[in-house]
mmCIF file of C-alpha atoms in Angstrom:
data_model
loop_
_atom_site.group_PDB
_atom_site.id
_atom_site.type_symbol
_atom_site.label_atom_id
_atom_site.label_comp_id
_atom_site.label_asym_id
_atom_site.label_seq_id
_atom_site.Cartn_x
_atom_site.Cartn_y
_atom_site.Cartn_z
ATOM 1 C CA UNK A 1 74.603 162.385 173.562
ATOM 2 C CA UNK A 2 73.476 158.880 173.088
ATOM 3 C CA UNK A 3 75.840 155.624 173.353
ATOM 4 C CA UNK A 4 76.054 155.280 169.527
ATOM 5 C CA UNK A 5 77.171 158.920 169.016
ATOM 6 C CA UNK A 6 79.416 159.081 172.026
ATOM 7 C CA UNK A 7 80.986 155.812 170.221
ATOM 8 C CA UNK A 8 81.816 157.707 166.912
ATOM 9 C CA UNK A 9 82.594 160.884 168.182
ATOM 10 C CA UNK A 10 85.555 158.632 170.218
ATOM 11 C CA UNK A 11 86.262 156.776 166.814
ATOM 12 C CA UNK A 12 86.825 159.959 165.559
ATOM 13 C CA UNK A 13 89.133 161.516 168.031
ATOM 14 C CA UNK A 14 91.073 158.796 168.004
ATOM 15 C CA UNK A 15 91.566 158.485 164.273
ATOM 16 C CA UNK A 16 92.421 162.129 164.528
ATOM 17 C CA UNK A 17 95.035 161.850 167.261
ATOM 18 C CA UNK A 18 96.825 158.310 165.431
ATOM 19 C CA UNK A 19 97.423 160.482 162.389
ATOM 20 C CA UNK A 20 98.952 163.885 164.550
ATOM 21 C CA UNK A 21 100.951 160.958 166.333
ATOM 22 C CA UNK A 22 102.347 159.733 163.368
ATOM 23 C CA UNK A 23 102.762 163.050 161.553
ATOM 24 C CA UNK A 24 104.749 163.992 164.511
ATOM 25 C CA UNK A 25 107.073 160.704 165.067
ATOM 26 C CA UNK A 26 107.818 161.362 161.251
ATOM 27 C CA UNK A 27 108.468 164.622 160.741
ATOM 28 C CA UNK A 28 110.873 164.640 164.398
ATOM 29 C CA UNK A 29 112.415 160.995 162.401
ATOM 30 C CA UNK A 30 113.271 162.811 159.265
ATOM 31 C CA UNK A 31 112.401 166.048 158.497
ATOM 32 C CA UNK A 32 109.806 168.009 156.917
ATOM 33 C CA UNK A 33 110.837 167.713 153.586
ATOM 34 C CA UNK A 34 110.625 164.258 154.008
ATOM 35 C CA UNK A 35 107.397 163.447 154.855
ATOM 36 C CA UNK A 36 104.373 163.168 152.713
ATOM 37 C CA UNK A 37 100.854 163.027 153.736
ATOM 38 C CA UNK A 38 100.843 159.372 152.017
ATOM 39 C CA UNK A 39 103.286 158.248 154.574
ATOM 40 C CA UNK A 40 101.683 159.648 157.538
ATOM 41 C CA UNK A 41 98.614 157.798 156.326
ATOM 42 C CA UNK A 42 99.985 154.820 155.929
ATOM 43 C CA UNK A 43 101.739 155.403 159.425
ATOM 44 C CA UNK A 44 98.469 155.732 160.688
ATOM 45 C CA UNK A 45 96.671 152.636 158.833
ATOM 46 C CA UNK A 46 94.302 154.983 157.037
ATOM 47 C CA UNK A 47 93.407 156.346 153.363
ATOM 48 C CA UNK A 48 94.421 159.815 151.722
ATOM 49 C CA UNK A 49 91.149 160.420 151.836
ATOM 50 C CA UNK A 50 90.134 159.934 155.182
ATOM 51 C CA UNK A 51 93.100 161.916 156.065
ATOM 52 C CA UNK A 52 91.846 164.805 153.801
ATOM 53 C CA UNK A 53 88.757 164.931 155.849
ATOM 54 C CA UNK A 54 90.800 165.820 158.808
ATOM 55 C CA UNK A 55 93.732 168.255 157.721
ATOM 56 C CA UNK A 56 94.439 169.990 155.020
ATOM 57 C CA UNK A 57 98.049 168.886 154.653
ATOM 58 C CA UNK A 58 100.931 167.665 156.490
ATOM 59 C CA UNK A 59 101.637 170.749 158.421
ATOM 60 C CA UNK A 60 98.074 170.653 159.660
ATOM 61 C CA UNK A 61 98.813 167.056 161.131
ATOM 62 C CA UNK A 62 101.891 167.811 162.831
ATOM 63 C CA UNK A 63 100.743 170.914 165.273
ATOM 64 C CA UNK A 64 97.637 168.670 165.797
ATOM 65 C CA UNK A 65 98.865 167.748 169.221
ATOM 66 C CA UNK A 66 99.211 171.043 170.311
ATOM 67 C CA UNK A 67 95.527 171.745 169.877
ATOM 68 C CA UNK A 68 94.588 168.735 171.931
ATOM 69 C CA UNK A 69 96.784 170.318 174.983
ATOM 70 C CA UNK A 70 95.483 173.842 174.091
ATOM 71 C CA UNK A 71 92.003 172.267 174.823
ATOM 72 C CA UNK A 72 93.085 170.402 178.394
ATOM 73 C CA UNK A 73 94.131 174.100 179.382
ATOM 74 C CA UNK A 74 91.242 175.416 178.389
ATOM 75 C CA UNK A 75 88.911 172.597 179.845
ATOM 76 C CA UNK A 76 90.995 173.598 183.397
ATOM 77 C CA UNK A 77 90.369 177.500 182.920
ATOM 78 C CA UNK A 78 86.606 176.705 182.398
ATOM 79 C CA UNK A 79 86.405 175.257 185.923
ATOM 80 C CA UNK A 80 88.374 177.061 188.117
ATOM 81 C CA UNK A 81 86.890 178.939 191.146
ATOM 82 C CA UNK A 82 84.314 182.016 189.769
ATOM 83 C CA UNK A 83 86.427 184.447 192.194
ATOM 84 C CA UNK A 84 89.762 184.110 191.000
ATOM 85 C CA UNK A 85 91.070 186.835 188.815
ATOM 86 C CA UNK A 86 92.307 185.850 185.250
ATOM 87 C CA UNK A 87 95.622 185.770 185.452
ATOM 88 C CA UNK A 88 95.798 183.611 188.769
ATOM 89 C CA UNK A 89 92.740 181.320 187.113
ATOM 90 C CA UNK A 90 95.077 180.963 183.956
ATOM 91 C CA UNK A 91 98.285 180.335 185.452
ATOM 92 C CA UNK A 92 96.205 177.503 187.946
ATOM 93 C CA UNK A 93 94.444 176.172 184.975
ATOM 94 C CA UNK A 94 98.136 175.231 183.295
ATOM 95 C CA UNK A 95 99.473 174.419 186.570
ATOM 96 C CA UNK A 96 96.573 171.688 186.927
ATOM 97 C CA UNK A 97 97.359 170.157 183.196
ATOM 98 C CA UNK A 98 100.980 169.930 184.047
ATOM 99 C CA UNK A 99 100.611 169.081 187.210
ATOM 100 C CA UNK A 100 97.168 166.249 186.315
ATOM 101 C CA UNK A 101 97.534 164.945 183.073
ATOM 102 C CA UNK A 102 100.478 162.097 182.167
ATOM 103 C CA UNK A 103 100.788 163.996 178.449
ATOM 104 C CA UNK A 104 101.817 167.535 179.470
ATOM 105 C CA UNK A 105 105.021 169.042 177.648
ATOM 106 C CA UNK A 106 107.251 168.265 180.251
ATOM 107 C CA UNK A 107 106.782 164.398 180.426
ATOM 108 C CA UNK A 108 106.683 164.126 176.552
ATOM 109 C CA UNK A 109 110.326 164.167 175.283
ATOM 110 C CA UNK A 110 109.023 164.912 171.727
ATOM 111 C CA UNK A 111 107.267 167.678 172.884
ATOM 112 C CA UNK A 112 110.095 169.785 173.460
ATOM 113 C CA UNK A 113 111.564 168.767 170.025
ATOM 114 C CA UNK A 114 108.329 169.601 168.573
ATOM 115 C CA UNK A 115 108.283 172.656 169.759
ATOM 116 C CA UNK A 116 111.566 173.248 168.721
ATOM 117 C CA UNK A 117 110.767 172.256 164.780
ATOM 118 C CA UNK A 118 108.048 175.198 165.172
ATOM 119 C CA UNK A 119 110.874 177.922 165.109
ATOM 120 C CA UNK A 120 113.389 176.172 162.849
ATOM 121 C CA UNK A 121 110.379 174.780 159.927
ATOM 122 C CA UNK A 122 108.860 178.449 158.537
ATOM 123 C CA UNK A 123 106.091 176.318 156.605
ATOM 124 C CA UNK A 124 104.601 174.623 159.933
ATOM 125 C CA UNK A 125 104.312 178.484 161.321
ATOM 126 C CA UNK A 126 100.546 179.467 159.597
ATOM 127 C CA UNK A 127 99.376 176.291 160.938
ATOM 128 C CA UNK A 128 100.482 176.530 164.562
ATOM 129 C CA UNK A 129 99.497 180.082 164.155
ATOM 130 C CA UNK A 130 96.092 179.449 163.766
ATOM 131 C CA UNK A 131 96.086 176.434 166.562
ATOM 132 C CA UNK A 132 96.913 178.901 168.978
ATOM 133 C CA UNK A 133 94.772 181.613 167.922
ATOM 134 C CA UNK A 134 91.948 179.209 168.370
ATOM 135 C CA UNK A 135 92.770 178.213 171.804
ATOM 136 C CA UNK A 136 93.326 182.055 172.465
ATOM 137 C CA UNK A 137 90.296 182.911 171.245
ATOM 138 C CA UNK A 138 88.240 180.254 173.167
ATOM 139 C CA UNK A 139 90.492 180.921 176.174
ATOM 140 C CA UNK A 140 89.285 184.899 175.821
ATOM 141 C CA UNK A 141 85.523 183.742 175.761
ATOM 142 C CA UNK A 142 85.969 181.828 178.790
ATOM 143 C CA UNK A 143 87.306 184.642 180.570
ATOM 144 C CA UNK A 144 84.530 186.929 179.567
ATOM 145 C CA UNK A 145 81.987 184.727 180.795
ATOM 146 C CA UNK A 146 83.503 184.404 184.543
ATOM 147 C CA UNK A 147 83.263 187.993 184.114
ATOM 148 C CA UNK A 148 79.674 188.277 183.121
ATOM 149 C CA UNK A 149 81.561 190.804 180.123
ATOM 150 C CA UNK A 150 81.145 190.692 176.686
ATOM 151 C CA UNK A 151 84.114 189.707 174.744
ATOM 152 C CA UNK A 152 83.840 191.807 171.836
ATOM 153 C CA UNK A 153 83.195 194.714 173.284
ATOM 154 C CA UNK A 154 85.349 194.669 176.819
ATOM 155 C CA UNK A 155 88.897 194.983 176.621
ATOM 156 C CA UNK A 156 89.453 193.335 180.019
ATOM 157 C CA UNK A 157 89.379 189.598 178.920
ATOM 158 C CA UNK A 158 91.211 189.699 175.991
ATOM 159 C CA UNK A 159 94.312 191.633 177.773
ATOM 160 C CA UNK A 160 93.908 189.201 180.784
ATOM 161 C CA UNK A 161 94.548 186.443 178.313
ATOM 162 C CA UNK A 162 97.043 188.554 176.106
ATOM 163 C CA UNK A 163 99.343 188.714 179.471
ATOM 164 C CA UNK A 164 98.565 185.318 180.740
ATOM 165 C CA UNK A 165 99.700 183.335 177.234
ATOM 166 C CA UNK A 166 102.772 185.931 176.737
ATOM 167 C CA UNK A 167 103.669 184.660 180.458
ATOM 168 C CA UNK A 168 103.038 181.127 179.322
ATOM 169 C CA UNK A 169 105.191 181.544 175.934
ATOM 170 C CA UNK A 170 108.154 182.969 177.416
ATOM 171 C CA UNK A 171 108.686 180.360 179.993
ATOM 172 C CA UNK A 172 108.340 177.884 176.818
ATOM 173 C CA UNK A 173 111.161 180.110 175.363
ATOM 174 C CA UNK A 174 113.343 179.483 177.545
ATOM 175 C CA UNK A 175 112.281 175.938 178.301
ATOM 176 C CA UNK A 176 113.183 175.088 174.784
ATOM 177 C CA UNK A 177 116.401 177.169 174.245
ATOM 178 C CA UNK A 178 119.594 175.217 173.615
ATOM 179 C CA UNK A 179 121.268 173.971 176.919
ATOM 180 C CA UNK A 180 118.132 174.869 179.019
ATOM 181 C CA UNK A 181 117.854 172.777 182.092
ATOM 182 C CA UNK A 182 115.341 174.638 183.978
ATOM 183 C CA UNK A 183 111.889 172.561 184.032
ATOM 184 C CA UNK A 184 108.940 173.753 182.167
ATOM 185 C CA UNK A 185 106.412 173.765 185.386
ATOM 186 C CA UNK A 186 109.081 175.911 187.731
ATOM 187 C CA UNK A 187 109.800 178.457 184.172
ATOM 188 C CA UNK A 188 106.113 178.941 184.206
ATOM 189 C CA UNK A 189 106.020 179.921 187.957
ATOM 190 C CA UNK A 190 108.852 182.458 187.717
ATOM 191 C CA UNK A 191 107.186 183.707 184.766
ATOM 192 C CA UNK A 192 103.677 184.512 186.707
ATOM 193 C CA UNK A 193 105.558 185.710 189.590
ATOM 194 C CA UNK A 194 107.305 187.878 187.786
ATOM 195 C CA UNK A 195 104.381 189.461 185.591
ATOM 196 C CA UNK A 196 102.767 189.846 189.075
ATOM 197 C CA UNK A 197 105.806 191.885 189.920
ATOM 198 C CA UNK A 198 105.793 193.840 187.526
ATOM 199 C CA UNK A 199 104.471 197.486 188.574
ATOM 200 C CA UNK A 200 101.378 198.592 187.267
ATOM 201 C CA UNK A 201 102.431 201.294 184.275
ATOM 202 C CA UNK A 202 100.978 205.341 185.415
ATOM 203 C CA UNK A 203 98.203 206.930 183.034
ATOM 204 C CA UNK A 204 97.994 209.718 184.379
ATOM 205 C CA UNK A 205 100.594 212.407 184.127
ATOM 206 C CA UNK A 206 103.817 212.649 182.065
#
C-alpha cells in the first residue's frame, strides 16, 4: 500500500470511529429515542451524507465500536502459536487484547453501559447481531486455516469457535449483570476453566 493510500485509508478509519464515538456518548447521554443521525453528525463535525456512506442508521453507529474490538481479537487469534488448539488460542487471543490494548471493555467505563443498552434497546439488537456474526465468521475462517481444514465443509472450526465465544459471552453476562463486581478478565478465566472442565459428553451407548 503506498503512502497516499495508507493516508486515506487512516482518514477513513478515523472518520468512522469519531462518528461510533459520538453515536455512543449520545445515545449512553440520552437515550435512543433521542438521538438522530443529524446529531451524531454534527457531534462528529461531518455531513448526513458522509455519514450515510458509513452506516445505514443510528443503530449501525452505535455497535460500531464493538466491531473495532471484535477485529483486535481477531487480529490476536490470527497470530497465536500454529500448535495451540482453538479454544486455548481463542481464550489467549482475548486474554492478549485485554491484557495489551488501553481500549479493552474493562478500562472503558462506557463499555459496560454499552453493553448494557444492547439488552435493554430491542432496535440496536439486528445491528449488533450482525457485528458479531461477522467477527464470528472471520474468527471461524481463521481457525480453519491453523487447521489446514476447510471451513465450509469441517465442522471442527466452527464448533471450536461456537464454544470459545459462548465462553466469552457468558463471562460478559455476568460482567454486566446488576451489582456485578467480579472483573471482566478474571470472569473470562473461570469461564475457560470451566468449559475445560466440563466432561466430554459419551456417543456411544445409551
Amino acid at each position: 500500500m503506498s503512502t497516499k493510500e495508507s493516508r486515506r485509508t487512516r482518514k477513513v478509519q478515523e472518520s468512522r470511529e469519531a462518528m461510533a464515538s459520538a453515536a455512543v456518548d449520545l445515545v449512553l447521554a440520552h437515550g435512543l429515542d433521542r438521538v438522530t443521525v443529524e446529531t451524531i453528525s454534527e457531534r462528529a463535525d461531518v455531513s448526513r451524507r458522509t455519514f450515510s456512506r458509513y452506516f445505514a442508521g443510528k443503530e449501525d453507529a452505535v455497535v460500531d465500536a464493538l466491531r473495532a474490538d471484535y477485529a483486535r481479537i481477531n487480529a490476536a487469534l490470527a497470530v497465536r502459536p500454529a500448535d495451540e488448539a482453538p479454544l486455548t488460542a481463542y481464550y489467549r487471543a482475548l486474554r492478549s487484547w485485554l491484557d495489551d490494548d488501553p481500549a479493552a471493555w474493562h478500562r472503558e467505563p462506557r463499555s459496560c453501559d454499552l453493553l448494557r443498552l444492547l439488552h435493554q434497546e430491542p432496535s440496536l439488537l439486528p445491528a449488533y447481531l450482525r457485528v458479531r456474526d461477522e467477527a464470528e465468521g472471520e474468527s471461524v475462517a481463521i481457525v480453519a486455516r491453523r487447521l489446514g481444514l476447510d471451513a465450509e465443509r469441517e465442522l471442527r472450526p466452527a464448533l471450536a469457535v461456537s464454544l470459545a465465544v459462548g465462553a466469552f459471552g457468558t463471562a460478559v453476562r455476568f460482567w454486566i449483570a446488576p451489582g456485578a463486581t467480579t472483573p471482566l478478565p478474571q470472569l473470562i478465566d473461570a469461564a475457560f476453566a470451566a468449559l475445560a472442565d466440563e466432561p466430554a459428553p459419551r456417543t456411544t451407548g445409551k
